[in-house]
Short mmCIF file of C-alpha atoms in Angstrom, two decimals:
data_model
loop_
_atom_site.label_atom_id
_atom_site.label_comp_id
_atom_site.label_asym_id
_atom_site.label_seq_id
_atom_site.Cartn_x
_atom_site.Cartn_y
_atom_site.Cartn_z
CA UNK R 1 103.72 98.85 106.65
CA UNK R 2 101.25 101.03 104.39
CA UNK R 3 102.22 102.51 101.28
CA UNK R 4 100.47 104.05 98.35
CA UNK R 5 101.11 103.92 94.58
CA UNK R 6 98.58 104.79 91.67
CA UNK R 7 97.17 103.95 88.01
CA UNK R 8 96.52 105.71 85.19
CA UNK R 9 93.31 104.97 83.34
CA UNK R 10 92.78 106.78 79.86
CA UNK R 11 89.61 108.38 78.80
CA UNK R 12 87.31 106.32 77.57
CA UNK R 13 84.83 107.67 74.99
CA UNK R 14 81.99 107.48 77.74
CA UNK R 15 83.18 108.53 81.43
CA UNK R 16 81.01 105.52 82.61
CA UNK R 17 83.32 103.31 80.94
CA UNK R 18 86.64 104.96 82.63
CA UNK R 19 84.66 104.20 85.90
CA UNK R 20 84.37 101.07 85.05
CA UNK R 21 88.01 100.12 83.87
CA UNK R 22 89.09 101.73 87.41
CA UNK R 23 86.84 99.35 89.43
CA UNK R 24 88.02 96.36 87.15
CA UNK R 25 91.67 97.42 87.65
CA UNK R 26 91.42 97.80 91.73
CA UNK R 27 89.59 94.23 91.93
CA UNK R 28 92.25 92.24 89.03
CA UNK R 29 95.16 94.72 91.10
CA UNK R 30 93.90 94.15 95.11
CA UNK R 31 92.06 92.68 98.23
CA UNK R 32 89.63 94.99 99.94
CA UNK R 33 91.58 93.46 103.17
CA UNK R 34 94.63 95.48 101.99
CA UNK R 35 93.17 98.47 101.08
CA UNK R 36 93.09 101.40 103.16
CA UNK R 37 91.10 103.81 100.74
CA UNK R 38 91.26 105.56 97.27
CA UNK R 39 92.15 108.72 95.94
CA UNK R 40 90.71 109.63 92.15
CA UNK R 41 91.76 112.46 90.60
CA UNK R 42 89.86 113.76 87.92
CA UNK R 43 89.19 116.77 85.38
CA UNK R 44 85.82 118.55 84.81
CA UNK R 45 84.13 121.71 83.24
CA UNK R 46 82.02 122.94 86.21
CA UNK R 47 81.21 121.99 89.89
CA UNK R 48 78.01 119.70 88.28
CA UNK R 49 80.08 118.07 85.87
CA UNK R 50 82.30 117.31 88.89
CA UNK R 51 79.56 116.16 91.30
CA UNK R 52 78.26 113.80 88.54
CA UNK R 53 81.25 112.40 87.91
CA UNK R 54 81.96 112.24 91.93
CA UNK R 55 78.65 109.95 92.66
CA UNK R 56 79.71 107.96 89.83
CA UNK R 57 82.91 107.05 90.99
CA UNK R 58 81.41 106.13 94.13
CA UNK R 59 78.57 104.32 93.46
CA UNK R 60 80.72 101.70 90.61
CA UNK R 61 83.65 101.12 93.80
CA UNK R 62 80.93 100.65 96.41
CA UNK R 63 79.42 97.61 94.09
CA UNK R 64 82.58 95.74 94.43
CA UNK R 65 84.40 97.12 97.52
CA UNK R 66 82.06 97.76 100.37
CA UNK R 67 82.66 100.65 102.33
CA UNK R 68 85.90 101.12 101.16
CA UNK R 69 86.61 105.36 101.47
CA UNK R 70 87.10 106.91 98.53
CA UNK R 71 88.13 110.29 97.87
CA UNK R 72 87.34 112.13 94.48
CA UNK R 73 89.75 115.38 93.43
CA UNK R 74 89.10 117.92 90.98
CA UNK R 75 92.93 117.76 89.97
CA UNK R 76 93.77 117.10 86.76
CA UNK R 77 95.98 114.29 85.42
CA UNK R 78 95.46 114.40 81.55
CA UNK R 79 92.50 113.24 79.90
CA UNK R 80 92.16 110.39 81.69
CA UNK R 81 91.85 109.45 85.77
CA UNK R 82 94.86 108.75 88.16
CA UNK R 83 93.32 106.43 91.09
CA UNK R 84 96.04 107.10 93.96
CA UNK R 85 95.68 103.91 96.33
CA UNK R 86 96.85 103.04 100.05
CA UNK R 87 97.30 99.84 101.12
CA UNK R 88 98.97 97.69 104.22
CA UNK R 89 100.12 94.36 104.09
CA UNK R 90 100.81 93.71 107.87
CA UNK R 91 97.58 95.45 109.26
CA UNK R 92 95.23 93.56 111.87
CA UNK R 93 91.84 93.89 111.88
CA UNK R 94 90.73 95.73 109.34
CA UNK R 95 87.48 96.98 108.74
CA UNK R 96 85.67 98.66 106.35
CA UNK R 97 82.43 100.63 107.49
CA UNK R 98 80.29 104.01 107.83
CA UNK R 99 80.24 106.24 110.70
CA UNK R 100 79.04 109.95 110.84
CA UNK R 101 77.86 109.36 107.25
CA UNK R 102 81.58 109.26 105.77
CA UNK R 103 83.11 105.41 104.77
CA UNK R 104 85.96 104.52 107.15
CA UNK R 105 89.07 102.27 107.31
CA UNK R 106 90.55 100.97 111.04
CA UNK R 107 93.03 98.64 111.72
CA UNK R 108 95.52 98.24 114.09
CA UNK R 109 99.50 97.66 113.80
CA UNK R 110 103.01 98.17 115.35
CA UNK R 111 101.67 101.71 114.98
CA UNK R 112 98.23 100.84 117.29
CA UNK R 113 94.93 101.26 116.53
CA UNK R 114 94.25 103.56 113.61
CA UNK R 115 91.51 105.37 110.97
CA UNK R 116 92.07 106.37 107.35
CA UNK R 117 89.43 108.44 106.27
CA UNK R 118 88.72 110.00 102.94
CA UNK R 119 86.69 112.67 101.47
CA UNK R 120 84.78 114.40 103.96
CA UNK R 121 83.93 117.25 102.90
CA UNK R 122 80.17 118.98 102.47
CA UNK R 123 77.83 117.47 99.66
CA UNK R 124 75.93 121.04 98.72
CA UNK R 125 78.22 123.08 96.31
CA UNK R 126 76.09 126.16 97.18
CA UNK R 127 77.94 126.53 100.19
CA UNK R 128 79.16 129.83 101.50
CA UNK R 129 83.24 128.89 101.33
CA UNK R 130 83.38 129.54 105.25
CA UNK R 131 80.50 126.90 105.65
CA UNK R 132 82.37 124.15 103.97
CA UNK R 133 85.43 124.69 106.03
CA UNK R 134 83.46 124.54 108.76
CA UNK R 135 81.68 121.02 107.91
CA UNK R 136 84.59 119.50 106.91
CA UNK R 137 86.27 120.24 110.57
CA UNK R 138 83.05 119.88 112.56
CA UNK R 139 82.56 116.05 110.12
CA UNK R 140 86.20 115.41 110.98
CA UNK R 141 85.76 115.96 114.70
CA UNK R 142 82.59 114.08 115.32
CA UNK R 143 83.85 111.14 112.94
CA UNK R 144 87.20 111.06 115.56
CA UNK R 145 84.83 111.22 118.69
CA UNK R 146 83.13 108.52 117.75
CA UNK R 147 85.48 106.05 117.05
CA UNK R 148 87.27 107.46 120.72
CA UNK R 149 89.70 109.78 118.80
CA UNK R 150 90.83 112.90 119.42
CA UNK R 151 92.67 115.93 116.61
CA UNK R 152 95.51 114.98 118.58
CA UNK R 153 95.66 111.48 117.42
CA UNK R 154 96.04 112.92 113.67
CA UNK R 155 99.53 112.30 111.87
CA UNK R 156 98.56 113.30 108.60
CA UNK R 157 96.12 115.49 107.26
CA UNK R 158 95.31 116.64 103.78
CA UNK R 159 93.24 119.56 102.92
CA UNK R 160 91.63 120.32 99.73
CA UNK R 161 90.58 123.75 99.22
CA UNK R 162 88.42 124.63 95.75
CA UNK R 163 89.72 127.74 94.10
CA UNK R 164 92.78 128.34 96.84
CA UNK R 165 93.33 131.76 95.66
CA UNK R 166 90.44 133.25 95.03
CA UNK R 167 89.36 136.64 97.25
CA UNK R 168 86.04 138.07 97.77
CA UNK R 169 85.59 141.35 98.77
CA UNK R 170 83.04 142.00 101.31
CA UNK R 171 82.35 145.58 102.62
CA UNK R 172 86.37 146.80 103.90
CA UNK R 173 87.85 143.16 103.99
CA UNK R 174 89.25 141.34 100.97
CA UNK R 175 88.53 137.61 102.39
CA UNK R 176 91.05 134.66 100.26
CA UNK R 177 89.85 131.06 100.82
CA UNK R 178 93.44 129.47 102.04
CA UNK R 179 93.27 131.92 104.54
CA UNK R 180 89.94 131.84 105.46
CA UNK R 181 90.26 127.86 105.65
CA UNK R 182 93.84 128.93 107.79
CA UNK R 183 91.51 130.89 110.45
CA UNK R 184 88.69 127.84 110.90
CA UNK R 185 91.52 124.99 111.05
CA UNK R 186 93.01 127.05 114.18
CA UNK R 187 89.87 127.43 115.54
CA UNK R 188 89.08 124.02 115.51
CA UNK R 189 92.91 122.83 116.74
CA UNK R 190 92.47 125.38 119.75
CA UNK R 191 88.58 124.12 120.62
CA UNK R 192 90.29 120.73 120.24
CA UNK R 193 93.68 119.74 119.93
CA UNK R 194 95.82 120.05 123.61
CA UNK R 195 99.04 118.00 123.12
CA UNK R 196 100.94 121.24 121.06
CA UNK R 197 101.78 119.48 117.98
CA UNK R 198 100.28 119.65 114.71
CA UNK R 199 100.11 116.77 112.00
CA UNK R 200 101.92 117.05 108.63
CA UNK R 201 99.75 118.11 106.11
CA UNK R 202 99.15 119.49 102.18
CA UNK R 203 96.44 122.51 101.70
CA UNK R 204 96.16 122.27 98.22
CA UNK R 205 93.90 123.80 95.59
CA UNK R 206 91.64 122.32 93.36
CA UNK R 207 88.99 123.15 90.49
CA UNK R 208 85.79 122.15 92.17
CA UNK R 209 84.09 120.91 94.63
CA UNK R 210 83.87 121.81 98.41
CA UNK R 211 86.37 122.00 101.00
CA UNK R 212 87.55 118.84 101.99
CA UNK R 213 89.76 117.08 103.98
CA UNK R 214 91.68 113.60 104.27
CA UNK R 215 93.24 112.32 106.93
CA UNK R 216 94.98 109.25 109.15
CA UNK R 217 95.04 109.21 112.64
CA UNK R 218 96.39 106.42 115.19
CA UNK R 219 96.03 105.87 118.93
CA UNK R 220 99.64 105.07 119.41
CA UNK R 221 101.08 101.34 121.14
CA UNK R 222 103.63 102.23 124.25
CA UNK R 223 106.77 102.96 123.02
CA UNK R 224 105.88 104.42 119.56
CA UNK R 225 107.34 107.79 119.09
CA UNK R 226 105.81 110.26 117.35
CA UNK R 227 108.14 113.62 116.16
CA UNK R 228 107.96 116.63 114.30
CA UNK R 229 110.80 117.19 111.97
CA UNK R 230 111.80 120.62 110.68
CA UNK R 231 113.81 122.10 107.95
CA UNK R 232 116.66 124.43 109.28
CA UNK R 233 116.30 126.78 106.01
CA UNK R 234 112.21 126.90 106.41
CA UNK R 235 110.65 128.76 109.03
CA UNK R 236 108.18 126.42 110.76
CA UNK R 237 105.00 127.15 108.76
CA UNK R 238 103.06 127.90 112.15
CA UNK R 239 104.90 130.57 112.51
CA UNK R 240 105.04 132.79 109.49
CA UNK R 241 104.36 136.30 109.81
CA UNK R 242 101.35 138.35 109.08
CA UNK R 243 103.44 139.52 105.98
CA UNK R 244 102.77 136.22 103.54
CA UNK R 245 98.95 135.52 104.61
CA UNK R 246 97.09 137.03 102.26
CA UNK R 247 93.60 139.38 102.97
CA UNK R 248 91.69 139.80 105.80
CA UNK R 249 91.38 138.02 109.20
CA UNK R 250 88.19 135.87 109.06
CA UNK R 251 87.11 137.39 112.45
CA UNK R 252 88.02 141.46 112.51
CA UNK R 253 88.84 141.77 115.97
CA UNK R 254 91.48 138.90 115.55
CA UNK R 255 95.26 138.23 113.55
CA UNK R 256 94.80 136.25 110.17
CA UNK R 257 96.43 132.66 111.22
CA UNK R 258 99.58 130.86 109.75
CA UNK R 259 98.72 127.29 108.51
CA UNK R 260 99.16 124.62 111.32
CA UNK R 261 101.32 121.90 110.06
CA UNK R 262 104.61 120.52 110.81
CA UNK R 263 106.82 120.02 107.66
CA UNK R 264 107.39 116.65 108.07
CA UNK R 265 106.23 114.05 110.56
CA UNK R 266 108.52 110.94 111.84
CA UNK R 267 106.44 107.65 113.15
CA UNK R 268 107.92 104.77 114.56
CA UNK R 269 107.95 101.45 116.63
CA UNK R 270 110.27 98.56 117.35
CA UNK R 271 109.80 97.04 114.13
CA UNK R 272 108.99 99.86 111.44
CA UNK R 273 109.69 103.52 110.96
CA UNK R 274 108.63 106.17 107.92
CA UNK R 275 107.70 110.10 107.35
CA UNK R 276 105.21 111.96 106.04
CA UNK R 277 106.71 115.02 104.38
CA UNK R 278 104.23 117.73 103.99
CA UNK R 279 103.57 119.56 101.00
CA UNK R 280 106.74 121.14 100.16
CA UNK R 281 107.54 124.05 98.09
CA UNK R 282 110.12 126.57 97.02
CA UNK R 283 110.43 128.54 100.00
CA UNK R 284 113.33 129.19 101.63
CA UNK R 285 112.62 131.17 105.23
CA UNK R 286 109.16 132.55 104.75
CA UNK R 287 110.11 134.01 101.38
CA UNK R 288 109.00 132.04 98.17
CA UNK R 289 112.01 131.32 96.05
CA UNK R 290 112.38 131.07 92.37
CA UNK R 291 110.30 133.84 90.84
CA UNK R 292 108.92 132.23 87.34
CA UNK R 293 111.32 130.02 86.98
CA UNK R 294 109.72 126.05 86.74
CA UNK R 295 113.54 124.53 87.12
CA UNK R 296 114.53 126.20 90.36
CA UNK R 297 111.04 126.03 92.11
CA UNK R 298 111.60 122.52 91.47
CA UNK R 299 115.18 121.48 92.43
CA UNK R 300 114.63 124.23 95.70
CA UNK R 301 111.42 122.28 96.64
CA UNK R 302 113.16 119.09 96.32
CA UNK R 303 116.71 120.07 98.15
CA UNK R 304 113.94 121.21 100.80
CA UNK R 305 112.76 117.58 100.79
CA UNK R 306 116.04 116.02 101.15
CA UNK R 307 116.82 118.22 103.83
CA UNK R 308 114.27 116.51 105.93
CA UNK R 309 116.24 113.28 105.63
CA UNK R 310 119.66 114.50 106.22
CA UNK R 311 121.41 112.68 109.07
CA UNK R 312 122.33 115.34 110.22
CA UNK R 313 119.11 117.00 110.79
CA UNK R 314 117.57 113.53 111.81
CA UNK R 315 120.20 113.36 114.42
CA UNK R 316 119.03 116.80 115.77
CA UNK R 317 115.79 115.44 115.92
CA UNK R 318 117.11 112.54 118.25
CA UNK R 319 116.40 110.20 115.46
CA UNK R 320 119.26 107.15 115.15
CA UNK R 321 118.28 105.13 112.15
CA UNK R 322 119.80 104.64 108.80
CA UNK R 323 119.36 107.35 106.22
CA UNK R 324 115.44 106.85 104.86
CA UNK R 325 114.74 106.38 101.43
CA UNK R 326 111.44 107.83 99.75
CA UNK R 327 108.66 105.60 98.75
CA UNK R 328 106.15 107.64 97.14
CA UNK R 329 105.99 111.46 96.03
CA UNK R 330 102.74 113.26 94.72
CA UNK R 331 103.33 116.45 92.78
CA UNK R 332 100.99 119.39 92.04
CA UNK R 333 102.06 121.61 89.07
CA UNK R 334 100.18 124.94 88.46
CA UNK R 335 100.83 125.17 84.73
CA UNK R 336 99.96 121.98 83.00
CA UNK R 337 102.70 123.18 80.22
CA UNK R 338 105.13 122.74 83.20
CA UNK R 339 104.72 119.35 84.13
CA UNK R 340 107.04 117.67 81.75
CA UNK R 341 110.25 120.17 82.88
CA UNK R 342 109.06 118.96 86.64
CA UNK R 343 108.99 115.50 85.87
CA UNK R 344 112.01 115.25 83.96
CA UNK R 345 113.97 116.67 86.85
CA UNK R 346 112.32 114.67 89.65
CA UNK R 347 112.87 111.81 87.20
CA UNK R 348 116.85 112.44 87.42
CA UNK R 349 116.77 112.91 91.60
CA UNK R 350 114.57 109.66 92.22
CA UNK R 351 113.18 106.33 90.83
CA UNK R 352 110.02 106.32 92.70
CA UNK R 353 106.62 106.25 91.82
CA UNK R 354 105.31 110.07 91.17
CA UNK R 355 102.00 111.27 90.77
CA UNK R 356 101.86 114.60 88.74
CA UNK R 357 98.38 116.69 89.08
CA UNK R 358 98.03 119.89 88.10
CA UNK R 359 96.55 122.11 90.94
CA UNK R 360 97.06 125.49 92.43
CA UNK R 361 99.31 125.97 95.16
CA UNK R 362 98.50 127.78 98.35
CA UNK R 363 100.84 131.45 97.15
CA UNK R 364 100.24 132.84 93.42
CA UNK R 365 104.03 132.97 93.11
CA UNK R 366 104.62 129.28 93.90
CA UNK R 367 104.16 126.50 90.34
CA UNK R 368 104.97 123.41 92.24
CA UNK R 369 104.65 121.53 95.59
CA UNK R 370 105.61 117.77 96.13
CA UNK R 371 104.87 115.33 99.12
CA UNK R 372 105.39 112.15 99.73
CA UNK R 373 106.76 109.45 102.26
CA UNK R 374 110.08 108.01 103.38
CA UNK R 375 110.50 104.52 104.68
CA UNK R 376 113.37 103.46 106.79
CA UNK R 377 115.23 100.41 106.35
#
């Protein structure tokens, strides 16, 4: 089974040093043949500052851990780095290497054959917003063709989008980047996704950088089922109205598009079973819940998470295993100043490993989102 967890490296008085401390950590902490890739999430003053630190991070892992995808966030975590890491301890075959110009992970298990990949995204900052979108889906596409996999093979996808809320106004049309990155992502699921479902998935904001997308994909063995799992007090994010997407359609002649993710996503074989719970938030319906209030966005987001797991709900699902218990949670907080009322109640709900990173969420009105995974017993 794979699972992730994280460190927490302070800042050093040179960021060359943190970089180093987080390559010493992963090789005293773990084999390259159980690592599935790296998430680091760091701080920064500007989109240089960010790329700088970006190429660092890369270059320092890449000495010791060929290959090995690594993704770097403009999320921060403090003054210091949070390297989020994914590993598997009953994988076969695993291999490190580069195709389409982006580092790779495949391996095959009771799952069947499948590819962690991290960080695509485009390189030029410069970028019209609408560009990187686009070159993170048209990356993501050819990257899956080549390794004779389709968008329908993808379980769980996340998408980082810089400056989530931000609008531009361009002659009669106010344009916001989630929904701008909403409109590409279904044109790139119609051009190339036939099987009707849609992966769980986060579209989260961040400070800098360019669009850019995560994401783990697996040609299922026979007899691995593969469901979408819904919360009965959520409207299926696919189908919100045009009412909560924000701006203008990206094409005028067209509807602005609801974001294409299930809320949660249940995977299992013979031997092994887990979910992927999508980013959650404080929404009950289609309406956001909670106002300005930290303490009920939280506790509504995670009753919305538990919901997911109820037996009852699994059972709707046609889902007959024993109650799931979560694993890992990651949880973006909009106001830094809120983190420590967020982590104190997550804190009194679970003993799991939590990331906290502050980032915007995907509505102004929303402070907090949380995903995570559950494992089955």
């Amino acid at each position: 089974m794979f699972k992730r967890n994280y460190f927490y490296i302070e800042q050093q008085s040179h960021f060359a040093d943190t970089v180093t401390m987080l390559a010493a950590q992963l090789q005293k902490g773990y084999s390259l043949q159980a690592l599935m890739g790296i998430t680091v999430f760091i701080s920064a003053s500007d989109n240089a500052g960010f790329s700088t630190k970006r190429q660092m991070i890369r270059q320092t892992v890449s000495q010791f851990f060929d290959c090995l995808p690594v993704a770097c966030i403009a999320q921060p975590v403090g003054e210091g780095i949070a390297v989020e890491v994914w590993t598997h301890d009953t994988c076969r075959n695993l291999r490190h290497k580069a195709t389409e110009g982006i580092h790779i992970t495949t391996c095959e298990d009771s799952f069947g054959k499948s590819i962690w990949v991290f960080g695509i995204c485009a390189e030029d900052i410069h970028l019209p917003f609408h560009e990187q979108a686009t070159f993170a889906f048209e990356k993501m596409q050819a990257l899956l063709a080549s390794e004779g996999f389709t968008m329908d093979d993808i379980v769980r996808q996340w998408n980082y989008i810089p400056q989530i809320l931000q609008t531009v106004q361009q002659a009669n049309c106010l344009y916001q980047h989630y929904q701008v990155f909403n409109d590409i992502r279904q044109y790139y699921y119609g051009q190339y996704k036939s099987n009707g479902m849609y992966p769980a998935a986060t579209g989260i904001g961040m400070q800098y950088g360019t669009v850019a997308i995560d994401f783990y994909a697996v040609k299922k063995a026979d007899a691995v089922i593969e469901k979408a799992l819904n919360n009965p007090n959520q409207i299926n994010a696919f189908q919100y109205g045009q009412a909560v997407l924000v701006g203008s359609p990206f094409q005028a002649d067209e509807t602005k598009k609801a974001p294409l993710f299930e809320r949660a996503k249940y995977l299992a074989s013979a031997n092994e079973a887990l979910t992927f719970i999508s980013g959650t938030a404080s929404i009950i319906g289609e309406k956001t819940i909670g106002g300005n209030d930290i303490a009920e966005q939280t506790r509504t987001t995670l009753r919305n998470m538990l919901q997911f797991m109820d037996p009852e709900n699994l059972q709707s699902a046609g889902i007959e295993r024993s109650k799931p218990e979560y694993s890992y949670l990651r949880c973006y907080v909009k106001n830094t100043e809120d983190i420590p009322a967020v982590q104190k109640i997550c804190e009194e709900q679970t003993a799991v490993p939590v990331l906290y990173v502050q980032a915007d969420i995907c509505r102004d009105d929303l402070l907090v989102e949380i995903e995570g995974e559950a494992v089955f017993s």
